[in-house]
Amino acid sequence: MAAVAEAYGTPCYVYSRAIIESNYRTYSAAFGHRRHRICYAVKANGNLALLDVLARLGCAFDIVSVGELERVRAAAGNVRTVTFAGVGKTRVELEQALAAEIFCFNVESIEELELLGEAATALGVDAPIALRVNPDVDANTHPYIATGLYENKFGIPIGDAMDIYRRAVALSGLRVAGVACHIGSQLTSIEPIVDAAERVMRLVDALNREDIVIDHIDIGGGLGIAYGDAAPPAIDVYIKAICRIIDPQYEIVVEPGRSVVGEAGALLMRVQYLKKTPLKTFAICDAAMTDLIRPALYQAYHDILPVTAGGEEQRVDVVGPVCETGDFLGRGRDLAVASGDLLAIMDCGAYGFVMASNYNARPRPPEVLVDGRDIHLIRERETLAQLYAGEYRLVSE
Ligand code: LLP
């Protein structure tokens, strides 16, 4: 990490190829002989190098925008393995995904279903679809990332799904291919997932009774990782639990993001000042909420470890330079730290860089991938000029 800081400066995102590959292989091995498709959720971290590493292992992809479709194309070439989720797909996005001949559209509303049928008919093709059903299951996660309750905007209420499948069969331009479901992210227990999978299987049985035949069941992503003392189930325990519920005739699709790349990344930063106030000591770092928004947005906990240990251990709030009291990275941490020290925020491989912003006119950090003894720059640090490229001064008086 010190060598990375030397070469590329701080703040900087650092990823491990070995951890990403190992997580992917654990997923793949857990399925054994079961027919399956692992669609990595590009939203978790869409860097081309990471997508490339995964594509080489045979990984498929889950996207939520045409931007992510183009990332997959640029990194992996093959976009035919893609599943496309999201509540607000535009007509242009649907058309581009149709032209790309993706694997499946996970449809989230009746209006989207009709628009997709219309767009596909106009292009003279059949769109492969799964209804993303909302099973009304409490995923026991942060309310901002729970998606499987009827109060959430996601999916089609499972109680309405039969009717909408009948409608899908009747509409032109659509081919019913599967059922999809995703109940939330950073799930730390198996029960809600099992519960959702059972509800989905009951829907599939009902579809079968009406001769509406599907080929795959997409159970979404969402498996959590061990931030701090969170104790999510292991990947293979989770996959085996799903395999027990889904009938073997169906291809099982999963859409993991965080559990593939989360633990594989750290945000490397340097302590700028140690500031003592009557109540607290602040370790003011060169990374901020603009680089990692999870603590500010979800009160998320990330371990912060010393890279170069400096002063004596003391209790500090680890914060950034941004002009917001919400700009904290970790509060009340016992760290041996002095100005100039390097620190690493752990478990930043997922929803780190992808949620970074330019607030306070801060360029986004570079990303590097460590591969054995090699360190590859996989994204350059943004420059100040890039921040206002595309802006115009007023030309009139
Ligand atoms: N599939 C769908 C339809 C999703 O909405 C998501 C995540 C995934 C798969 C991947 O979920 P994962 O395996 O990564 O949990 N920014 C938040 C997480 C947002 C998750 C959004 N959807 C965070 O930093 O915790």
CSV table of C-alpha atoms and ligand atoms in Angstrom, one decimal:
chain,number,residue,atom,x,y,z
A,1,MET,CA,0.0,0.0,0.0
A,2,ALA,CA,2.9,2.4,0.8
A,3,ALA,CA,4.3,1.6,-2.7
A,4,VAL,CA,0.9,2.4,-4.3
A,5,ALA,CA,0.8,5.7,-2.4
A,6,GLU,CA,4.3,6.5,-3.5
A,7,ALA,CA,3.5,5.8,-7.2
A,8,TYR,CA,-0.1,7.2,-7.5
A,9,GLY,CA,-0.6,9.5,-4.5
A,10,THR,CA,-3.6,9.6,-2.2
A,11,PRO,CA,-6.5,9.2,-2.0
A,12,CYS,CA,-6.5,6.1,-4.2
A,13,TYR,CA,-8.6,3.0,-4.6
A,14,VAL,CA,-6.7,-0.3,-4.4
A,15,TYR,CA,-8.2,-3.6,-5.5
A,16,SER,CA,-7.0,-7.2,-5.3
A,17,ARG,CA,-7.4,-9.4,-8.4
A,18,ALA,CA,-6.9,-12.5,-6.3
A,19,ILE,CA,-9.8,-11.8,-4.0
A,20,ILE,CA,-12.2,-11.0,-6.8
A,21,GLU,CA,-11.3,-14.2,-8.6
A,22,SER,CA,-11.5,-16.2,-5.5
A,23,ASN,CA,-15.0,-14.9,-4.7
A,24,TYR,CA,-16.2,-15.6,-8.2
A,25,ARG,CA,-14.8,-19.1,-8.1
A,26,THR,CA,-16.5,-19.7,-4.7
A,27,TYR,CA,-19.8,-18.7,-6.3
A,28,SER,CA,-19.2,-20.9,-9.3
A,29,ALA,CA,-18.1,-24.0,-7.3
A,30,ALA,CA,-21.1,-23.7,-4.9
A,31,PHE,CA,-23.5,-24.4,-7.7
A,32,GLY,CA,-21.8,-27.7,-8.5
A,33,HIS,CA,-23.6,-29.3,-11.4
A,34,ARG,CA,-26.6,-27.1,-11.2
A,35,ARG,CA,-27.4,-25.1,-14.3
A,36,HIS,CA,-26.5,-21.5,-13.3
A,37,ARG,CA,-25.5,-18.0,-14.5
A,38,ILE,CA,-23.6,-15.6,-12.3
A,39,CYS,CA,-24.4,-12.0,-13.4
A,40,TYR,CA,-22.1,-9.7,-11.6
A,41,ALA,CA,-23.9,-6.5,-10.7
A,42,VAL,CA,-21.9,-3.8,-12.6
A,43,LYS,CA,-23.3,-1.0,-10.4
A,44,ALA,CA,-21.1,-2.3,-7.5
A,45,ASN,CA,-17.9,-1.4,-9.4
A,46,GLY,CA,-17.9,-0.9,-13.1
A,47,ASN,CA,-14.2,-0.4,-13.8
A,48,LEU,CA,-13.3,-2.0,-17.1
A,49,ALA,CA,-10.4,-3.9,-15.6
A,50,LEU,CA,-12.6,-5.6,-13.0
A,51,LEU,CA,-15.2,-6.4,-15.6
A,52,ASP,CA,-12.5,-7.9,-17.8
A,53,VAL,CA,-11.1,-10.0,-15.0
A,54,LEU,CA,-14.6,-11.4,-14.3
A,55,ALA,CA,-15.5,-11.9,-18.0
A,56,ARG,CA,-12.3,-14.0,-18.4
A,57,LEU,CA,-13.6,-16.4,-15.8
A,58,GLY,CA,-16.9,-16.8,-17.7
A,59,CYS,CA,-18.9,-14.3,-15.6
A,60,ALA,CA,-22.1,-12.7,-17.0
A,61,PHE,CA,-23.4,-9.2,-16.0
A,62,ASP,CA,-26.3,-7.5,-14.5
A,63,ILE,CA,-26.9,-3.9,-15.6
A,64,VAL,CA,-29.2,-1.0,-14.8
A,65,SER,CA,-28.5,1.4,-17.6
A,66,VAL,CA,-27.2,1.7,-21.1
A,67,GLY,CA,-24.1,3.2,-19.6
A,68,GLU,CA,-23.4,-0.1,-17.8
A,69,LEU,CA,-24.2,-2.0,-21.1
A,70,GLU,CA,-21.5,0.0,-22.8
A,71,ARG,CA,-19.1,-0.7,-20.0
A,72,VAL,CA,-19.7,-4.4,-20.4
A,73,ARG,CA,-19.2,-4.1,-24.2
A,74,ALA,CA,-16.0,-2.1,-23.8
A,75,ALA,CA,-14.6,-4.6,-21.2
A,76,ALA,CA,-15.9,-8.0,-22.2
A,77,GLY,CA,-17.2,-7.6,-25.7
A,78,ASN,CA,-20.0,-10.1,-25.2
A,79,VAL,CA,-23.2,-8.4,-24.1
A,80,ARG,CA,-25.5,-11.3,-24.8
A,81,THR,CA,-25.1,-12.6,-21.2
A,82,VAL,CA,-26.6,-9.4,-19.7
A,83,THR,CA,-29.7,-9.1,-17.5
A,84,PHE,CA,-31.2,-5.6,-17.4
A,85,ALA,CA,-33.0,-4.4,-14.2
A,86,GLY,CA,-34.2,-1.0,-13.1
A,87,VAL,CA,-37.5,0.7,-12.6
A,88,GLY,CA,-37.1,3.5,-15.1
A,89,LYS,CA,-35.6,2.1,-18.3
A,90,THR,CA,-36.2,4.6,-21.2
A,91,ARG,CA,-37.4,3.6,-24.7
A,92,VAL,CA,-34.0,4.4,-26.0
A,93,GLU,CA,-32.4,2.1,-23.4
A,94,LEU,CA,-34.8,-0.7,-24.2
A,95,GLU,CA,-34.1,-0.3,-27.9
A,96,GLN,CA,-30.3,-0.4,-27.4
A,97,ALA,CA,-30.6,-3.5,-25.2
A,98,LEU,CA,-32.8,-5.1,-27.8
A,99,ALA,CA,-30.2,-4.4,-30.5
A,100,ALA,CA,-27.6,-5.9,-28.2
A,101,GLU,CA,-29.6,-9.1,-27.9
A,102,ILE,CA,-29.2,-9.3,-24.1
A,103,PHE,CA,-30.1,-12.4,-22.2
A,104,CYS,CA,-33.1,-11.0,-20.3
A,105,PHE,CA,-35.1,-7.8,-19.4
A,106,ASN,CA,-36.1,-7.9,-15.8
A,107,VAL,CA,-39.4,-5.9,-16.1
A,108,GLU,CA,-40.5,-3.9,-13.1
A,109,SER,CA,-44.0,-2.5,-14.1
A,110,ILE,CA,-46.9,-3.1,-16.5
A,111,GLU,CA,-46.1,0.2,-18.3
A,112,GLU,CA,-42.5,-1.0,-18.9
A,113,LEU,CA,-43.8,-4.3,-20.2
A,114,GLU,CA,-46.1,-2.6,-22.7
A,115,LEU,CA,-43.4,-0.2,-23.9
A,116,LEU,CA,-40.9,-3.1,-24.3
A,117,GLY,CA,-43.4,-5.1,-26.3
A,118,GLU,CA,-44.1,-2.1,-28.5
A,119,ALA,CA,-40.4,-1.3,-29.0
A,120,ALA,CA,-39.5,-5.0,-29.8
A,121,THR,CA,-42.5,-5.3,-32.2
A,122,ALA,CA,-41.3,-2.2,-34.1
A,123,LEU,CA,-37.9,-3.7,-34.4
A,124,GLY,CA,-39.3,-7.1,-35.5
A,125,VAL,CA,-37.8,-9.0,-32.5
A,126,ASP,CA,-39.1,-10.8,-29.4
A,127,ALA,CA,-37.8,-9.4,-26.1
A,128,PRO,CA,-36.8,-12.1,-23.5
A,129,ILE,CA,-38.5,-11.1,-20.3
A,130,ALA,CA,-38.7,-12.0,-16.6
A,131,LEU,CA,-41.0,-10.1,-14.3
A,132,ARG,CA,-39.1,-8.8,-11.4
A,133,VAL,CA,-41.5,-9.7,-8.6
A,134,ASN,CA,-41.6,-8.0,-5.2
A,135,PRO,CA,-42.2,-10.8,-2.7
A,136,ASP,CA,-43.0,-8.5,0.2
A,137,VAL,CA,-40.2,-9.9,2.4
A,138,ASP,CA,-38.4,-7.9,5.0
A,139,ALA,CA,-34.7,-8.2,4.2
A,140,ASN,CA,-33.5,-6.8,7.6
A,141,THR,CA,-31.1,-4.3,6.1
A,142,HIS,CA,-30.7,-0.5,6.0
A,143,PRO,CA,-34.0,1.0,4.7
A,144,TYR,CA,-32.3,2.7,1.9
A,145,ILE,CA,-31.1,-0.6,0.4
A,146,ALA,CA,-34.2,-2.8,1.1
A,147,THR,CA,-36.1,-3.4,-2.1
A,148,GLY,CA,-38.4,-6.4,-1.4
A,149,LEU,CA,-41.2,-4.8,0.5
A,150,TYR,CA,-44.5,-3.6,-1.0
A,151,GLU,CA,-43.6,-0.1,0.2
A,152,ASN,CA,-40.5,0.0,-2.0
A,153,LYS,CA,-40.6,1.2,-5.6
A,154,PHE,CA,-39.1,-2.0,-6.9
A,155,GLY,CA,-40.6,-5.0,-8.7
A,156,ILE,CA,-44.2,-6.0,-9.4
A,157,PRO,CA,-46.1,-7.1,-6.3
A,158,ILE,CA,-46.0,-10.9,-6.4
A,159,GLY,CA,-49.8,-11.0,-5.9
A,160,ASP,CA,-50.2,-9.2,-9.2
A,161,ALA,CA,-47.7,-11.3,-11.1
A,162,MET,CA,-50.0,-14.0,-12.5
A,163,ASP,CA,-52.2,-11.5,-14.2
A,164,ILE,CA,-49.2,-9.6,-15.7
A,165,TYR,CA,-47.6,-12.8,-17.0
A,166,ARG,CA,-50.9,-13.6,-18.7
A,167,ARG,CA,-50.7,-10.1,-20.3
A,168,ALA,CA,-47.1,-10.7,-21.3
A,169,VAL,CA,-48.1,-13.9,-23.1
A,170,ALA,CA,-50.8,-12.1,-24.9
A,171,LEU,CA,-48.7,-9.1,-26.0
A,172,SER,CA,-46.6,-9.2,-29.2
A,173,GLY,CA,-42.9,-8.7,-29.1
A,174,LEU,CA,-42.3,-10.5,-25.8
A,175,ARG,CA,-41.0,-14.0,-24.9
A,176,VAL,CA,-41.5,-15.1,-21.3
A,177,ALA,CA,-38.1,-16.5,-20.2
A,178,GLY,CA,-38.0,-16.3,-16.4
A,179,VAL,CA,-38.9,-14.9,-13.1
A,180,ALA,CA,-36.7,-12.4,-11.2
A,181,CYS,CA,-36.5,-11.1,-7.7
A,182,HIS,CA,-34.1,-9.1,-5.6
A,183,ILE,CA,-35.0,-8.2,-2.0
A,184,GLY,CA,-32.2,-5.9,-1.0
A,185,SER,CA,-28.5,-5.5,-0.4
A,186,GLN,CA,-26.1,-6.2,2.5
A,187,LEU,CA,-28.2,-9.1,3.6
A,188,THR,CA,-26.7,-10.8,6.7
A,189,SER,CA,-29.1,-13.7,7.2
A,190,ILE,CA,-30.3,-16.4,5.0
A,191,GLU,CA,-34.0,-16.5,6.1
A,192,PRO,CA,-35.4,-13.6,4.0
A,193,ILE,CA,-33.7,-14.9,0.9
A,194,VAL,CA,-35.0,-18.4,1.5
A,195,ASP,CA,-38.5,-17.0,2.2
A,196,ALA,CA,-38.4,-15.0,-1.1
A,197,ALA,CA,-37.1,-18.0,-3.1
A,198,GLU,CA,-40.0,-20.1,-1.7
A,199,ARG,CA,-42.5,-17.5,-2.7
A,200,VAL,CA,-41.0,-17.3,-6.2
A,201,MET,CA,-41.2,-21.1,-6.5
A,202,ARG,CA,-44.9,-21.0,-5.6
A,203,LEU,CA,-45.4,-18.4,-8.4
A,204,VAL,CA,-43.5,-20.7,-10.8
A,205,ASP,CA,-45.8,-23.6,-9.9
A,206,ALA,CA,-48.8,-21.5,-10.6
A,207,LEU,CA,-47.4,-20.4,-13.9
A,208,ASN,CA,-46.8,-24.0,-14.8
A,209,ARG,CA,-50.4,-24.9,-14.1
A,210,GLU,CA,-51.4,-22.4,-16.8
A,211,ASP,CA,-48.7,-23.6,-19.2
A,212,ILE,CA,-46.7,-20.5,-18.9
A,213,VAL,CA,-43.3,-22.0,-19.1
A,214,ILE,CA,-40.1,-20.4,-17.9
A,215,ASP,CA,-36.5,-21.5,-18.1
A,216,HIS,CA,-34.7,-19.5,-15.4
A,217,ILE,CA,-35.2,-18.1,-11.9
A,218,ASP,CA,-33.2,-15.0,-11.0
A,219,ILE,CA,-32.9,-14.7,-7.3
A,220,GLY,CA,-31.0,-11.4,-7.5
A,221,GLY,CA,-27.9,-10.3,-5.5
A,222,GLY,CA,-27.6,-8.9,-2.0
A,223,LEU,CA,-25.4,-11.2,0.0
A,224,GLY,CA,-23.7,-9.0,2.6
A,225,ILE,CA,-20.0,-8.8,3.6
A,226,ALA,CA,-18.4,-8.6,7.0
A,227,TYR,CA,-18.1,-4.9,7.6
A,228,GLY,CA,-17.0,-4.5,11.2
A,229,ASP,CA,-18.8,-7.2,13.2
A,230,ALA,CA,-21.5,-8.0,10.6
A,231,ALA,CA,-21.6,-11.8,10.1
A,232,PRO,CA,-23.2,-12.7,6.8
A,233,PRO,CA,-23.5,-16.3,5.6
A,234,ALA,CA,-20.7,-17.6,3.5
A,235,ILE,CA,-21.2,-17.6,-0.3
A,236,ASP,CA,-21.5,-21.4,-0.5
A,237,VAL,CA,-24.0,-21.6,2.3
A,238,TYR,CA,-26.1,-19.0,0.7
A,239,ILE,CA,-26.0,-20.6,-2.8
A,240,LYS,CA,-26.7,-24.1,-1.4
A,241,ALA,CA,-29.7,-22.8,0.4
A,242,ILE,CA,-31.1,-21.4,-2.8
A,243,CYS,CA,-30.3,-24.6,-4.8
A,244,ARG,CA,-32.3,-26.6,-2.3
A,245,ILE,CA,-35.4,-24.5,-3.0
A,246,ILE,CA,-35.2,-24.0,-6.7
A,247,ASP,CA,-36.3,-27.0,-8.7
A,248,PRO,CA,-33.3,-28.5,-10.7
A,249,GLN,CA,-35.0,-28.1,-14.1
A,250,TYR,CA,-34.5,-24.3,-13.9
A,251,GLU,CA,-31.4,-22.3,-14.6
A,252,ILE,CA,-30.6,-20.3,-11.4
A,253,VAL,CA,-29.4,-16.8,-12.0
A,254,VAL,CA,-27.7,-14.7,-9.3
A,255,GLU,CA,-26.7,-11.0,-9.5
A,256,PRO,CA,-24.0,-10.5,-6.8
A,257,GLY,CA,-22.1,-7.3,-6.6
A,258,ARG,CA,-20.8,-6.5,-3.2
A,259,SER,CA,-20.0,-10.1,-2.2
A,260,VAL,CA,-17.7,-10.4,-5.3
A,261,VAL,CA,-15.7,-7.1,-5.1
A,262,GLY,CA,-16.5,-5.5,-1.7
A,263,GLU,CA,-13.7,-7.1,0.3
A,264,ALA,CA,-11.3,-6.8,-2.6
A,265,GLY,CA,-10.9,-3.0,-2.3
A,266,ALA,CA,-9.5,-0.5,0.1
A,267,LEU,CA,-9.4,3.3,0.0
A,268,LEU,CA,-5.9,4.4,0.7
A,269,MET,CA,-5.6,7.9,2.2
A,270,ARG,CA,-3.2,10.1,4.1
A,271,VAL,CA,-3.7,12.0,7.3
A,272,GLN,CA,-3.3,15.7,6.7
A,273,TYR,CA,-3.8,17.1,10.1
A,274,LEU,CA,-4.5,15.8,13.6
A,275,LYS,CA,-6.7,18.5,15.1
A,276,LYS,CA,-7.5,18.4,18.9
A,277,THR,CA,-10.5,20.3,20.1
A,278,PRO,CA,-11.8,20.4,23.7
A,279,LEU,CA,-14.2,17.5,23.0
A,280,LYS,CA,-12.5,15.4,20.3
A,281,THR,CA,-9.5,14.7,18.1
A,282,PHE,CA,-10.0,14.7,14.4
A,283,ALA,CA,-7.8,12.9,12.0
A,284,ILE,CA,-8.4,15.0,8.9
A,285,CYS,CA,-7.6,13.0,5.8
A,286,ASP,CA,-7.3,13.6,2.1
A,287,ALA,CA,-10.2,11.2,1.3
A,288,ALA,CA,-13.7,12.4,2.0
A,289,MET,CA,-17.4,11.6,1.6
A,290,THR,CA,-16.9,12.5,-2.0
A,291,ASP,CA,-14.8,9.3,-2.4
A,292,LEU,CA,-16.7,7.1,0.0
A,293,ILE,CA,-20.2,8.2,0.8
A,294,ARG,CA,-21.4,5.0,2.6
A,295,PRO,CA,-20.7,6.3,6.1
A,296,ALA,CA,-22.5,9.6,5.5
A,297,LEU,CA,-25.4,8.1,3.6
A,298,TYR,CA,-26.1,4.8,5.4
A,299,GLN,CA,-24.1,5.4,8.7
A,300,ALA,CA,-22.1,2.4,7.4
A,301,TYR,CA,-19.2,1.1,9.4
A,302,HIS,CA,-15.9,0.4,7.6
A,303,ASP,CA,-12.7,-0.8,9.4
A,304,ILE,CA,-9.9,1.8,9.1
A,305,LEU,CA,-6.4,0.3,9.5
A,306,PRO,CA,-3.0,2.0,9.7
A,307,VAL,CA,-0.7,1.4,6.8
A,308,THR,CA,2.2,3.2,8.4
A,309,ALA,CA,1.7,3.4,12.1
A,310,GLY,CA,2.7,6.8,13.5
A,311,GLY,CA,2.0,8.3,17.0
A,312,GLU,CA,0.4,6.8,20.0
A,313,GLU,CA,-3.0,5.2,20.0
A,314,GLN,CA,-5.8,7.6,20.7
A,315,ARG,CA,-9.5,7.9,20.0
A,316,VAL,CA,-10.2,9.9,16.8
A,317,ASP,CA,-12.9,10.8,14.4
A,318,VAL,CA,-11.6,10.1,10.9
A,319,VAL,CA,-13.0,12.8,8.6
A,320,GLY,CA,-12.4,14.4,5.3
A,321,PRO,CA,-11.9,18.0,4.2
A,322,VAL,CA,-15.3,18.6,2.7
A,323,CYS,CA,-17.5,21.4,4.2
A,324,GLU,CA,-20.2,19.2,5.7
A,325,THR,CA,-20.4,17.8,9.2
A,326,GLY,CA,-21.6,14.6,7.6
A,327,ASP,CA,-18.2,14.3,6.0
A,328,PHE,CA,-16.9,11.5,8.2
A,329,LEU,CA,-15.3,8.2,7.3
A,330,GLY,CA,-15.2,6.6,10.8
A,331,ARG,CA,-16.1,8.0,14.2
A,332,GLY,CA,-14.6,7.1,17.6
A,333,ARG,CA,-11.8,4.9,16.3
A,334,ASP,CA,-8.8,4.0,18.4
A,335,LEU,CA,-5.8,4.5,16.1
A,336,ALA,CA,-2.1,5.1,16.5
A,337,VAL,CA,-2.0,8.0,14.1
A,338,ALA,CA,-0.1,11.1,13.4
A,339,SER,CA,-0.2,13.6,10.5
A,340,GLY,CA,1.4,12.3,7.4
A,341,ASP,CA,0.4,8.7,8.2
A,342,LEU,CA,-1.3,6.4,5.6
A,343,LEU,CA,-4.6,4.8,6.5
A,344,ALA,CA,-6.7,2.3,4.6
A,345,ILE,CA,-10.5,2.2,4.7
A,346,MET,CA,-11.3,-1.5,4.2
A,347,ASP,CA,-14.1,-3.1,2.2
A,348,CYS,CA,-14.4,-0.3,-0.3
A,349,GLY,CA,-14.4,-2.4,-3.5
A,350,ALA,CA,-18.2,-2.2,-3.8
A,351,TYR,CA,-20.2,1.1,-3.9
A,352,GLY,CA,-17.0,3.1,-3.3
A,353,PHE,CA,-15.6,4.7,-6.5
A,354,VAL,CA,-18.9,4.3,-8.3
A,355,MET,CA,-20.7,6.6,-5.9
A,356,ALA,CA,-17.9,9.1,-5.8
A,357,SER,CA,-18.7,12.7,-6.7
A,358,ASN,CA,-16.9,16.0,-7.5
A,359,TYR,CA,-18.5,18.0,-4.7
A,360,ASN,CA,-16.2,20.8,-3.5
A,361,ALA,CA,-14.5,20.5,-7.0
A,362,ARG,CA,-12.6,17.4,-5.9
A,363,PRO,CA,-11.3,15.2,-8.7
A,364,ARG,CA,-12.1,11.6,-8.2
A,365,PRO,CA,-9.3,9.3,-7.1
A,366,PRO,CA,-7.4,6.9,-9.3
A,367,GLU,CA,-8.0,3.1,-9.1
A,368,VAL,CA,-5.2,0.5,-9.1
A,369,LEU,CA,-5.4,-3.3,-9.4
A,370,VAL,CA,-2.9,-5.4,-7.5
A,371,ASP,CA,-2.2,-8.6,-9.4
A,372,GLY,CA,0.5,-10.7,-7.6
A,373,ARG,CA,3.6,-8.6,-7.6
A,374,ASP,CA,2.2,-6.2,-10.3
A,375,ILE,CA,0.4,-2.9,-9.6
A,376,HIS,CA,-1.7,-1.8,-12.6
A,377,LEU,CA,-3.2,1.7,-12.9
A,378,ILE,CA,-6.8,1.0,-14.0
A,379,ARG,CA,-8.1,4.5,-13.8
A,380,GLU,CA,-6.2,7.7,-13.8
A,381,ARG,CA,-6.8,10.4,-11.2
A,382,GLU,CA,-9.2,12.9,-12.6
A,383,THR,CA,-7.6,16.2,-13.5
A,384,LEU,CA,-8.9,19.7,-12.5
A,385,ALA,CA,-9.3,20.5,-16.2
A,386,GLN,CA,-11.6,17.5,-16.6
A,387,LEU,CA,-13.8,18.9,-13.9
A,388,TYR,CA,-15.0,21.8,-16.0
A,389,ALA,CA,-14.5,20.4,-19.5
A,390,GLY,CA,-17.8,20.7,-21.2
A,391,GLU,CA,-18.8,23.8,-19.3
A,392,TYR,CA,-19.1,27.2,-21.0
A,393,ARG,CA,-18.7,30.7,-19.8
A,394,LEU,CA,-21.4,33.2,-20.6
A,395,VAL,CA,-20.4,34.6,-24.0
A,396,SER,CA,-22.9,37.5,-24.1
A,397,GLU,CA,-22.3,40.8,-22.3
B,1,LLP,N1,-29.5,-6.9,-8.5
B,1,LLP,C1,-30.3,-5.8,-8.4
B,1,LLP,C2,-31.5,-5.7,-9.1
B,1,LLP,C3,-29.9,-4.7,-7.5
B,1,LLP,O1,-30.6,-3.7,-7.3
B,1,LLP,C4,-28.6,-4.8,-6.8
B,1,LLP,C5,-28.2,-3.8,-6.0
B,1,LLP,C6,-27.8,-6.0,-7.0
B,1,LLP,C7,-28.3,-7.0,-7.9
B,1,LLP,C8,-26.5,-6.2,-6.4
B,1,LLP,O2,-26.6,-6.2,-5.0
B,1,LLP,P1,-25.3,-6.6,-4.1
B,1,LLP,O3,-25.0,-8.1,-4.3
B,1,LLP,O4,-24.3,-5.7,-4.5
B,1,LLP,O5,-25.8,-6.3,-2.7
B,1,LLP,N2,-25.1,1.6,-2.6
B,1,LLP,C9,-25.6,0.7,-1.6
B,1,LLP,C10,-26.0,-0.6,-2.2
B,1,LLP,C11,-27.1,-0.4,-3.3
B,1,LLP,C12,-27.5,-1.7,-3.9
B,1,LLP,C13,-28.4,-1.5,-5.1
B,1,LLP,N3,-28.8,-2.7,-5.8
B,1,LLP,C14,-24.5,0.5,-0.5
B,1,LLP,O6,-23.4,1.1,-0.6
B,1,LLP,O7,-24.7,-0.3,0.4
